[in-house]
mmCIF file with all atom_site columns, C-alpha atoms in Angstrom:
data_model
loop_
_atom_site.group_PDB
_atom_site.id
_atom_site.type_symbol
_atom_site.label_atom_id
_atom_site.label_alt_id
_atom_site.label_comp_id
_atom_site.label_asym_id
_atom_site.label_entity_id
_atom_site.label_seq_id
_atom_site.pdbx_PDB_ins_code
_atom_site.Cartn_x
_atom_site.Cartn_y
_atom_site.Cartn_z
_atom_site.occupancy
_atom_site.B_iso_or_equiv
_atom_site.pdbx_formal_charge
_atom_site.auth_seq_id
_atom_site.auth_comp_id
_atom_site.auth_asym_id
_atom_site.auth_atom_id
_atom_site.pdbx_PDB_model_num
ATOM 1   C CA . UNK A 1 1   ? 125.821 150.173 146.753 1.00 49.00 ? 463 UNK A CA 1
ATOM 2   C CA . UNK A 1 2   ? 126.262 153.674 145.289 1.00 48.00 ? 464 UNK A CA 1
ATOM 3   C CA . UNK A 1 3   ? 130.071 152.776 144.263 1.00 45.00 ? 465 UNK A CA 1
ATOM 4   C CA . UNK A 1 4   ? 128.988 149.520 142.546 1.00 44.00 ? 466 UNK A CA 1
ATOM 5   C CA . UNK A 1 5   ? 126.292 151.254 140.399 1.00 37.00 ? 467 UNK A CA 1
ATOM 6   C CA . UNK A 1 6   ? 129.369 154.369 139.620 1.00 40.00 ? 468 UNK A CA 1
ATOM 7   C CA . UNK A 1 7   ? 131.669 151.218 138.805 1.00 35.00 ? 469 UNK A CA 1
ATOM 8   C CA . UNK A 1 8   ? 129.261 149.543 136.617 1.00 39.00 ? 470 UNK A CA 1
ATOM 9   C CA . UNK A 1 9   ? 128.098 152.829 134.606 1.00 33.00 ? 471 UNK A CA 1
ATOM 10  C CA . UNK A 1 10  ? 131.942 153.582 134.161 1.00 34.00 ? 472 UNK A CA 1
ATOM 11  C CA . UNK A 1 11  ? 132.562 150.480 133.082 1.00 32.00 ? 473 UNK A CA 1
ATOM 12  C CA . UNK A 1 12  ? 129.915 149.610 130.668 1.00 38.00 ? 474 UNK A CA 1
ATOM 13  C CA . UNK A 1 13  ? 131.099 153.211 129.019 1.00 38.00 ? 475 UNK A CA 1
ATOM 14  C CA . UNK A 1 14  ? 134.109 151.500 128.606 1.00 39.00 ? 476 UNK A CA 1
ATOM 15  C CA . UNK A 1 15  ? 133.318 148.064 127.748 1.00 40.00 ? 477 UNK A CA 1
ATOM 16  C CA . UNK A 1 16  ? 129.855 147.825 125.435 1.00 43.00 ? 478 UNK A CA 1
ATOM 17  C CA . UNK A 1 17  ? 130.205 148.348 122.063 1.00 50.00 ? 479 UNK A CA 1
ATOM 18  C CA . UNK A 1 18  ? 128.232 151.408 120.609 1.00 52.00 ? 480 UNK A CA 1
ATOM 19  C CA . UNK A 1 19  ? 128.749 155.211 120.913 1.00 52.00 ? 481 UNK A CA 1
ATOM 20  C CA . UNK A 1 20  ? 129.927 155.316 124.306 1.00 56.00 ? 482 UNK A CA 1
ATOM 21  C CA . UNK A 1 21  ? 133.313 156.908 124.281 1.00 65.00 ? 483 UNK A CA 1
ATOM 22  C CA . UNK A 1 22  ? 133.171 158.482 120.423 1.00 81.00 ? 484 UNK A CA 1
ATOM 23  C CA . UNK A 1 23  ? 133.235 161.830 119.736 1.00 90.00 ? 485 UNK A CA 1
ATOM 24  C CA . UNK A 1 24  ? 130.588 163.506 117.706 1.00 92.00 ? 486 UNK A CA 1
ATOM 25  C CA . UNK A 1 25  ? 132.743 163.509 114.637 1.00 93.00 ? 487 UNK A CA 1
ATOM 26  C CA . UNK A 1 26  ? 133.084 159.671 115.260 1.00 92.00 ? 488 UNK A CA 1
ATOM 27  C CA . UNK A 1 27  ? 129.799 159.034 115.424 1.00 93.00 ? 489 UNK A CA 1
ATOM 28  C CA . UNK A 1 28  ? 129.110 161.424 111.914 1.00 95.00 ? 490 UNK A CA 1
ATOM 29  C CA . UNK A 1 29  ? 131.797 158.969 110.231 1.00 94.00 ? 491 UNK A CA 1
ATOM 30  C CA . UNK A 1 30  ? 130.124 155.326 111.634 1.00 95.00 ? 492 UNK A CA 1
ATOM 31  C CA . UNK A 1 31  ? 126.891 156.478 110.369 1.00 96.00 ? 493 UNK A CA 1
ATOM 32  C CA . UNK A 1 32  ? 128.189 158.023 106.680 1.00 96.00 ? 494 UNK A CA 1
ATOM 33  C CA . UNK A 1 33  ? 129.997 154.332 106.316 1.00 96.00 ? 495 UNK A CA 1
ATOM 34  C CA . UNK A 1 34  ? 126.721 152.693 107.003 1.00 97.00 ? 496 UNK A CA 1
ATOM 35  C CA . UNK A 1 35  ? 124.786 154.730 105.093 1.00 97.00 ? 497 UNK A CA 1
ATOM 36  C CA . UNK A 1 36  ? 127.598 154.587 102.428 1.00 96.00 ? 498 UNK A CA 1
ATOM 37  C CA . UNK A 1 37  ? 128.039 150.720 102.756 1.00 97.00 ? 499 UNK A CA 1
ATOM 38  C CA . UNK A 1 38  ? 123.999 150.257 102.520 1.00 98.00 ? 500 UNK A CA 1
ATOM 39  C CA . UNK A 1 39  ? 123.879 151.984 98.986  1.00 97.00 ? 501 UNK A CA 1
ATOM 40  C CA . UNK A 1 40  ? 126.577 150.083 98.051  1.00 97.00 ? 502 UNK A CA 1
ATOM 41  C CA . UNK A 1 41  ? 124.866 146.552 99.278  1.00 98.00 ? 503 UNK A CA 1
ATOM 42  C CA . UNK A 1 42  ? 121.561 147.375 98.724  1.00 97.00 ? 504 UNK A CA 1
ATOM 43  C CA . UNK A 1 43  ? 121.872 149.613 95.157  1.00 96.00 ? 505 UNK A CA 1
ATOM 44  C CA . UNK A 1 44  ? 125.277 148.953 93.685  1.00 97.00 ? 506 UNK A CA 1
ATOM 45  C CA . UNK A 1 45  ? 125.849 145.596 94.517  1.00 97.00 ? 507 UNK A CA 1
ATOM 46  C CA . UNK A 1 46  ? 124.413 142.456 92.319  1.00 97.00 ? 508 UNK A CA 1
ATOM 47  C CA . UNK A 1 47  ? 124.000 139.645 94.842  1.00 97.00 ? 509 UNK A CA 1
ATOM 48  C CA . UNK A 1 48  ? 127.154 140.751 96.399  1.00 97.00 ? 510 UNK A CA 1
ATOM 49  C CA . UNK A 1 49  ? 128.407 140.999 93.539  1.00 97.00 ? 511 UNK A CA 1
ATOM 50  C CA . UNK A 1 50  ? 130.337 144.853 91.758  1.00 97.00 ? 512 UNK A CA 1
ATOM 51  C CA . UNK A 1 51  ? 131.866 145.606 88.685  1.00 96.00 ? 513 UNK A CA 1
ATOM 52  C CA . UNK A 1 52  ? 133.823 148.591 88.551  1.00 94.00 ? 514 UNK A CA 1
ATOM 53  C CA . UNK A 1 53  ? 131.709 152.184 87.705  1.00 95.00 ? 515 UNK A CA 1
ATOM 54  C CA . UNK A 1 54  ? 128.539 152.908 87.540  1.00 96.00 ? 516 UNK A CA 1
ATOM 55  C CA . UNK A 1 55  ? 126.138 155.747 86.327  1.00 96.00 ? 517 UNK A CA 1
ATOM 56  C CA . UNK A 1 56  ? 124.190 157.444 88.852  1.00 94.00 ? 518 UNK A CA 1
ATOM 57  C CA . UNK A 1 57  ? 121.045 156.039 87.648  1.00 94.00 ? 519 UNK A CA 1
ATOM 58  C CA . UNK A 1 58  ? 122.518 152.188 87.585  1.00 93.00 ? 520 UNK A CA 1
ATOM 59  C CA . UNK A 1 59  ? 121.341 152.258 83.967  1.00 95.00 ? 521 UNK A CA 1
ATOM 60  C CA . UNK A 1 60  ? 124.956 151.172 82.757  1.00 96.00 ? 522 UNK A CA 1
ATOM 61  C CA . UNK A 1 61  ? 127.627 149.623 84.072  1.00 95.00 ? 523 UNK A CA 1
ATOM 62  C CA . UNK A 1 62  ? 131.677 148.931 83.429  1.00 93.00 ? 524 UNK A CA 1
ATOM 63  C CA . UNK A 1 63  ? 134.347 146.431 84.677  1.00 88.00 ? 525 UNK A CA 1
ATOM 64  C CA . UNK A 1 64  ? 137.098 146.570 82.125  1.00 86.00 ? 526 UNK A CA 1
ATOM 65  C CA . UNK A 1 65  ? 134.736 146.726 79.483  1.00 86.00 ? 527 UNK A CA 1
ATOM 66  C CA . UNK A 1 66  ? 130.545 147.395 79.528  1.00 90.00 ? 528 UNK A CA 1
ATOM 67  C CA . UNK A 1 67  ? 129.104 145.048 81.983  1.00 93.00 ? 529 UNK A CA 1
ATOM 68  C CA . UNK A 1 68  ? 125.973 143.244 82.602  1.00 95.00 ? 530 UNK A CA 1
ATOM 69  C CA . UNK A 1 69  ? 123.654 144.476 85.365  1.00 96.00 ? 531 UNK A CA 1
ATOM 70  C CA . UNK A 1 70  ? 123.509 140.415 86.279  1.00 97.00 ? 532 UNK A CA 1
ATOM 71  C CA . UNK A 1 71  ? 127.541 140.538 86.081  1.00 95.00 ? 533 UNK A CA 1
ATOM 72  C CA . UNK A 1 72  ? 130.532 140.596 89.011  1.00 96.00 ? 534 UNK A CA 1
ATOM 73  C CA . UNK A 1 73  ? 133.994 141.492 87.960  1.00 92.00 ? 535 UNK A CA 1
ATOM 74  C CA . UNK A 1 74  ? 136.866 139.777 90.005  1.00 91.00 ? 536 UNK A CA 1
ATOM 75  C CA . UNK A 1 75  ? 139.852 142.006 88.703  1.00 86.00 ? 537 UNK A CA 1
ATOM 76  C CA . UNK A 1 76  ? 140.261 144.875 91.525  1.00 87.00 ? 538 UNK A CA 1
ATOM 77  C CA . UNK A 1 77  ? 138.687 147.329 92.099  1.00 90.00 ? 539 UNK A CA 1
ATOM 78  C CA . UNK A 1 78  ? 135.838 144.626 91.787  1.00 92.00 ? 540 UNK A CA 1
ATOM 79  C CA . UNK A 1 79  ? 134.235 141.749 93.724  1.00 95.00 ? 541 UNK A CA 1
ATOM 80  C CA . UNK A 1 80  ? 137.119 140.856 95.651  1.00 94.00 ? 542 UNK A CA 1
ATOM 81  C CA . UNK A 1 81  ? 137.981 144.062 96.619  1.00 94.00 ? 543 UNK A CA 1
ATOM 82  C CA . UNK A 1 82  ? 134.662 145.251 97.847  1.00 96.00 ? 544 UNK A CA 1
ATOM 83  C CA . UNK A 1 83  ? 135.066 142.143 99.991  1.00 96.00 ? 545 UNK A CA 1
ATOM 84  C CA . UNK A 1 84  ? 138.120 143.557 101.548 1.00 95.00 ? 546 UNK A CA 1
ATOM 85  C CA . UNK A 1 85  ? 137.038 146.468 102.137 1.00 96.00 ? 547 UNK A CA 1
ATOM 86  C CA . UNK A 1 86  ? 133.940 145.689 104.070 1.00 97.00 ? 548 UNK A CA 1
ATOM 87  C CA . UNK A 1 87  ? 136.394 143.488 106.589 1.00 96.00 ? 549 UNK A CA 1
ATOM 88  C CA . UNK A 1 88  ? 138.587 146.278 106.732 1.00 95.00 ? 550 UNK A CA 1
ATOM 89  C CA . UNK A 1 89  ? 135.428 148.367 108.266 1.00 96.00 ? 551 UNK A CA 1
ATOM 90  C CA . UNK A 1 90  ? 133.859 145.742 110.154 1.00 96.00 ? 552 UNK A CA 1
ATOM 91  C CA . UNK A 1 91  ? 138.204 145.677 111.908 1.00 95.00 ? 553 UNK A CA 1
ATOM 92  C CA . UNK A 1 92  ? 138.090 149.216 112.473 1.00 93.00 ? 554 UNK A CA 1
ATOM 93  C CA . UNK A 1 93  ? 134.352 149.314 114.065 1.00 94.00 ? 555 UNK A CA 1
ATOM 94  C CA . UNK A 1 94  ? 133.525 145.470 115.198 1.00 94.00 ? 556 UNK A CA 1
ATOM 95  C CA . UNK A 1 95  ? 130.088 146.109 113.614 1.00 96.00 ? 557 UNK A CA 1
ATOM 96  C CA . UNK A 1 96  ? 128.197 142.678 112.545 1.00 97.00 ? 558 UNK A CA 1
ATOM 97  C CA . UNK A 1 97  ? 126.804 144.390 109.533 1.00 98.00 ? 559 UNK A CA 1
ATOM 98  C CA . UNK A 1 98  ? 130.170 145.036 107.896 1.00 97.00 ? 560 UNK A CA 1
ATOM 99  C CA . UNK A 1 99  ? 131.045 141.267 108.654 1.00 97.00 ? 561 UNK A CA 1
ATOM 100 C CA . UNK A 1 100 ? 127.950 139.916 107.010 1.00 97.00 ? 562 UNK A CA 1
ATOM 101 C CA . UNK A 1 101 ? 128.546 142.251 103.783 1.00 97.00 ? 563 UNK A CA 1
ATOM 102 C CA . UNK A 1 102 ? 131.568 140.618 103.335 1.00 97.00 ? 564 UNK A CA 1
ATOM 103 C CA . UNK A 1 103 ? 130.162 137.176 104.044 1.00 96.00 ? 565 UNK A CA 1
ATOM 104 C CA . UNK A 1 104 ? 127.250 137.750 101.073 1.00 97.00 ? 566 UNK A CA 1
ATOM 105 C CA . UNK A 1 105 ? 130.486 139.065 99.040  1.00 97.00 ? 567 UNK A CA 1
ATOM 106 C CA . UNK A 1 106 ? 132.367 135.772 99.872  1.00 95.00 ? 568 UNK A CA 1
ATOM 107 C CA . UNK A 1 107 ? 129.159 133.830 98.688  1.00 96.00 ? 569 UNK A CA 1
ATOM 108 C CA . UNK A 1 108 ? 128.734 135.622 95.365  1.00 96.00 ? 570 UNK A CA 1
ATOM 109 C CA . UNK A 1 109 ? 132.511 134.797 94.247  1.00 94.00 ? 571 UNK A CA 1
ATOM 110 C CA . UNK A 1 110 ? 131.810 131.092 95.888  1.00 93.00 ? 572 UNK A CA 1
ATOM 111 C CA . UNK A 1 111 ? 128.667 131.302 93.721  1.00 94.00 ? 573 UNK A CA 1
ATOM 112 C CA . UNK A 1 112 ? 131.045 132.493 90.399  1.00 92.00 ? 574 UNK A CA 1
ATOM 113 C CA . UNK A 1 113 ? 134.163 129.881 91.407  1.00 89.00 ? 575 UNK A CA 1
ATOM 114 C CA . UNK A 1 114 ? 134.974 127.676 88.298  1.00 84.00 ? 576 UNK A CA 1
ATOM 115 C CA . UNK A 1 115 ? 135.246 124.052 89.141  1.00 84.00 ? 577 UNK A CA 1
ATOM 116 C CA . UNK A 1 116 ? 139.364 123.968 88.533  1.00 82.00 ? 578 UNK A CA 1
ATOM 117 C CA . UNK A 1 117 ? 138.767 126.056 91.845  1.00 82.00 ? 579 UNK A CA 1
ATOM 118 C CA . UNK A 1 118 ? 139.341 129.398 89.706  1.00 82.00 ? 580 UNK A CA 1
ATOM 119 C CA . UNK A 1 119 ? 137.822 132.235 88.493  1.00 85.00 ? 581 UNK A CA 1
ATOM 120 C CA . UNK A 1 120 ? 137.324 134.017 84.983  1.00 83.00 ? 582 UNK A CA 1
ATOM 121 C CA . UNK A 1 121 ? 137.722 137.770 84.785  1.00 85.00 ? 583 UNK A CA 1
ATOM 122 C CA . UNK A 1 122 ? 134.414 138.161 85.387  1.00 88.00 ? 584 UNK A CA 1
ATOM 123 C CA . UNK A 1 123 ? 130.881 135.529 86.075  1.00 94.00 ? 585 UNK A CA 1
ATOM 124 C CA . UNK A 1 124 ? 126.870 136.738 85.375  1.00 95.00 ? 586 UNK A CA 1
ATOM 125 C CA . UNK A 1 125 ? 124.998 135.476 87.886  1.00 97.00 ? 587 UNK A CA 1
ATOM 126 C CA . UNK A 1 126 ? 122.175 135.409 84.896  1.00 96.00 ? 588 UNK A CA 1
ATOM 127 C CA . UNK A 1 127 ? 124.056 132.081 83.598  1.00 93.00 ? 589 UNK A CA 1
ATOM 128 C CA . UNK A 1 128 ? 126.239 131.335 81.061  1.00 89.00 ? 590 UNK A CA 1
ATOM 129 C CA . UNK A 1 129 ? 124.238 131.395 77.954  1.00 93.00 ? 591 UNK A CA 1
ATOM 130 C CA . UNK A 1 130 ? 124.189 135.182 78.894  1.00 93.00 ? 592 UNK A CA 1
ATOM 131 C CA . UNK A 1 131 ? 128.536 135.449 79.934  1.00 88.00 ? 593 UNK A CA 1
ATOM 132 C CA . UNK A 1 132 ? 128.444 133.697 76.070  1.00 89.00 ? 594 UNK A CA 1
ATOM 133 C CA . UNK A 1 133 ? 126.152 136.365 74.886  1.00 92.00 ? 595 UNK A CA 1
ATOM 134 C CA . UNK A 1 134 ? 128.211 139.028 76.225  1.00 85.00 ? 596 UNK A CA 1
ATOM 135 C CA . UNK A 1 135 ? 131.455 137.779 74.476  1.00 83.00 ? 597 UNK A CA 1
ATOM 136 C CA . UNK A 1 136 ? 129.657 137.070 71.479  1.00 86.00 ? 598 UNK A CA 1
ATOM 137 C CA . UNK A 1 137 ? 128.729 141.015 71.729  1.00 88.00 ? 599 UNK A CA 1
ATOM 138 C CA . UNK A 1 138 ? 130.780 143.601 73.700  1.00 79.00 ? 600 UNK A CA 1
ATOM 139 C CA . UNK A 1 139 ? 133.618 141.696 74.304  1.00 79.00 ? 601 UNK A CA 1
ATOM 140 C CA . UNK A 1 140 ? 133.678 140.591 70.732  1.00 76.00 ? 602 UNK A CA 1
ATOM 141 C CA . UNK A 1 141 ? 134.321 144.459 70.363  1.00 76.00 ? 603 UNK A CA 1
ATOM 142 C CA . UNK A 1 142 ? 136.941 144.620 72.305  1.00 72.00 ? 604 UNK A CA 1
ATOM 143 C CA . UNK A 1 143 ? 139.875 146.448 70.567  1.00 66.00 ? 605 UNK A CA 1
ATOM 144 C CA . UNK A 1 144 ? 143.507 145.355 72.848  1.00 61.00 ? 606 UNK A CA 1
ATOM 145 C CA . UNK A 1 145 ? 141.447 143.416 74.663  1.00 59.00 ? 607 UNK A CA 1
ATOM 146 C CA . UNK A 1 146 ? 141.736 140.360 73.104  1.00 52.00 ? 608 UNK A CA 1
ATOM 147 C CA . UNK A 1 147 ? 140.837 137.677 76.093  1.00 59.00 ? 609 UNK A CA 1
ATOM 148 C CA . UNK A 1 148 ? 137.863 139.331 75.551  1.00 58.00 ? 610 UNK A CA 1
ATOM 149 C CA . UNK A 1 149 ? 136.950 138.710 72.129  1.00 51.00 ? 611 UNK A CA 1
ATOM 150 C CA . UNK A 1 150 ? 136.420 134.633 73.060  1.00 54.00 ? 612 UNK A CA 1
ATOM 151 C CA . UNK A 1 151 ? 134.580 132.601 75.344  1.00 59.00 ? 613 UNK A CA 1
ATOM 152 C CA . UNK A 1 152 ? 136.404 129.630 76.684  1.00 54.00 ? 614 UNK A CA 1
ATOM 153 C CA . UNK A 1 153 ? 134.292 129.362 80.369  1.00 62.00 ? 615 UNK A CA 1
ATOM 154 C CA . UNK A 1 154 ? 137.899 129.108 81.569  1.00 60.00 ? 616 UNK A CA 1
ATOM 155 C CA . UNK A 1 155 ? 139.665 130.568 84.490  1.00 66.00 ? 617 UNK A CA 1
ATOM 156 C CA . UNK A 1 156 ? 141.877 133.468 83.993  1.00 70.00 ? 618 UNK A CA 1
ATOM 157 C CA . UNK A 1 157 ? 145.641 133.334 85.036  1.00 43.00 ? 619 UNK A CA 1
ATOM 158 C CA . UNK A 1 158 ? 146.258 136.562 86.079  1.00 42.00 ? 620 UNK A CA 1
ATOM 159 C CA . UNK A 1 159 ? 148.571 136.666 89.670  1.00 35.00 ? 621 UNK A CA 1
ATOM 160 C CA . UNK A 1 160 ? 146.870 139.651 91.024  1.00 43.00 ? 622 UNK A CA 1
ATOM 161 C CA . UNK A 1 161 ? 143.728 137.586 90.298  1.00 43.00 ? 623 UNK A CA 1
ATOM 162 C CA . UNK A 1 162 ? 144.670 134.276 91.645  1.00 45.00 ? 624 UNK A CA 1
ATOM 163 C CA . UNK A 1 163 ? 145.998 135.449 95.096  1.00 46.00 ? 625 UNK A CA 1
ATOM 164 C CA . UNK A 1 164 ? 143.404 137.925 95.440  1.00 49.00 ? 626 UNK A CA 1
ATOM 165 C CA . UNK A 1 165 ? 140.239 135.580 96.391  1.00 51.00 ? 627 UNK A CA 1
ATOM 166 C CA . UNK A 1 166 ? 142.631 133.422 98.726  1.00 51.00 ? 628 UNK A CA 1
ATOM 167 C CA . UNK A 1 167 ? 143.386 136.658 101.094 1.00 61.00 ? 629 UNK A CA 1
ATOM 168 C CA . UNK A 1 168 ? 139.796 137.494 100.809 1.00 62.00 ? 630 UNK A CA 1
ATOM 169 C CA . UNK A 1 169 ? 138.517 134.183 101.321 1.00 57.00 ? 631 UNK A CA 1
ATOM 170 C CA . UNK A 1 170 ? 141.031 133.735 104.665 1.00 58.00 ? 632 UNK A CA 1
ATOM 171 C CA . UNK A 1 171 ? 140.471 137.469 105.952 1.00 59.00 ? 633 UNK A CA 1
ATOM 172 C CA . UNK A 1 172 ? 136.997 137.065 105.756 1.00 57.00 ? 634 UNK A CA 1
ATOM 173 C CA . UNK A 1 173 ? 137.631 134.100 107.793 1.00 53.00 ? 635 UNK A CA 1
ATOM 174 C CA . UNK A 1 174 ? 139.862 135.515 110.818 1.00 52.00 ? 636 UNK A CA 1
ATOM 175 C CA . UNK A 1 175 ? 138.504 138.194 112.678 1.00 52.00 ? 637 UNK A CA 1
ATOM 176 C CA . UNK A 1 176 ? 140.988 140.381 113.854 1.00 47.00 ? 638 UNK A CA 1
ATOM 177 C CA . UNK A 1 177 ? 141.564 141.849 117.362 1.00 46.00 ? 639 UNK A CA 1
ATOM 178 C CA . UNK A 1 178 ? 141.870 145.329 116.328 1.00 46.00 ? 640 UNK A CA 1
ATOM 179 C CA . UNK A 1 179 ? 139.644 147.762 118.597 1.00 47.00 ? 641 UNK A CA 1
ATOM 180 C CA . UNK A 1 180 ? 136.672 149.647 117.476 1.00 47.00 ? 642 UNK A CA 1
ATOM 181 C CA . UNK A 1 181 ? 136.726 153.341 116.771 1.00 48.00 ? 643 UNK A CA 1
ATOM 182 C CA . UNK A 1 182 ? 136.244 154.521 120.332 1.00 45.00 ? 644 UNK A CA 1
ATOM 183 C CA . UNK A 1 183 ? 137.238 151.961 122.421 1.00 39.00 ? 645 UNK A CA 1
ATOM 184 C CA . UNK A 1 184 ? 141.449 152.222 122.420 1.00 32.00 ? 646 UNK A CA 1
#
C-alpha cells in the first residue's frame, strides 16, 4: 500500500501539468508571461485585435501610420503576429489560456476577412464609415505612403501579408506535441 501511494505521488510529479518539476526561476517566467500576456489581452488588445505601438497611457496608437483605438493592423508585428506568438507560448507551456488568446486573435482577423477571402492592411472593428474616415484623414496625409492616401475596401497584395493569416489560421489549428516547460 505504502509503495502504491510513493508510485502515485512520484508519478503525478511527473505527469500533471502545473509547477511540479519547475524550478523557481521557471515558475517567475510562467507567471511574468501571464501577467505579460493579460495586459496585452486585456489592455492592449482591441477585441483581439493590435496595431503596432502604443503610448503608455493607450491614448494613441500606430500601425504603419496613426491608428484607431477601434483598429487591427494585419502587417507584422500586428494582428497576425500576436496570434503567433500566443501559440508559440501556449507550445512551450500547454497552458489553455495562451490557446484561447490566440483563438479570440483568430476571431478578430475572421471578424476583419474581406469577402475575396483577403485582408486590407488594416480593418476597424468600429465599421467602415470610420476605416473611410480614417483614409479620408490620416492616411490622406500620408507622405510615401501612397496605398494610404485612398480607400478602395480592397484587399492588399502584399506576400508577407497573404501567407501570413494562412500559417496563423493552420497553427492555431494543430496543437503541437512539444512538452511544457518542466516536464522534458
Amino acid at each position: 500500500m505504502k509503495k502504491k501511494l510513493i508510485l502515485s505521488l512520484l508519478l503525478s510529479c511527473i505527469l500533471l501539468p502545473g509547477t511540479y518539476g519547475q524550478t523557481k526561476k521557471e515558475q517567475q517566467v510562467l507567471q511574468v508571461m501571464k501577467t505579460a500576456t493579460r495586459y496585452m489581452m486585456d489592455v492592449a488588445s482591441y477585441k483581439g485585435g493590435f496595431v503596432w505601438s502604443y503610448l503608455p497611457d493607450m491614448s494613441r496608437t500606430w500601425g504603419e501610420m496613426e491608428a484607431k483605438r477601434t483598429m487591427a493592423w494585419i502587417q507584422p508585428p500586428g494582428t497576425p503576429a500576436v496570434g503567433h506568438l500566443m501559440l508559440d507560448a501556449y507550445h512551450a507551456t500547454h497552458d489553455e489560456y495562451y490557446y484561447q488568446c490566440a483563438e479570440k486573435i483568430a476571431n478578430a482577423l475572421i471578424w476583419g476577412q474581406l469577402p475575396c477571402g483577403g485582408w486590407n492592411y488594416m480593418f476597424d472593428f468600429a465599421g467602415e464609415n470610420s476605416i473611410r474616415q480614417w483614409y479620408a484623414t490620416i492616411g490622406k496625409s500620408a507622405w510615401r505612403l501612397e496605398e494610404f492616401q485612398h480607400y478602395y475596401g480592397n484587399a492588399t497584395s502584399m506576400m508577407k501579408v497573404r501567407c501570413k493569416q494562412p500559417s496563423f489560421f493552420s497553427a492555431y489549428m494543430w496543437r503541437s506535441t512539444i512538452p511544457p516547460i518542466g516536464h522534458r
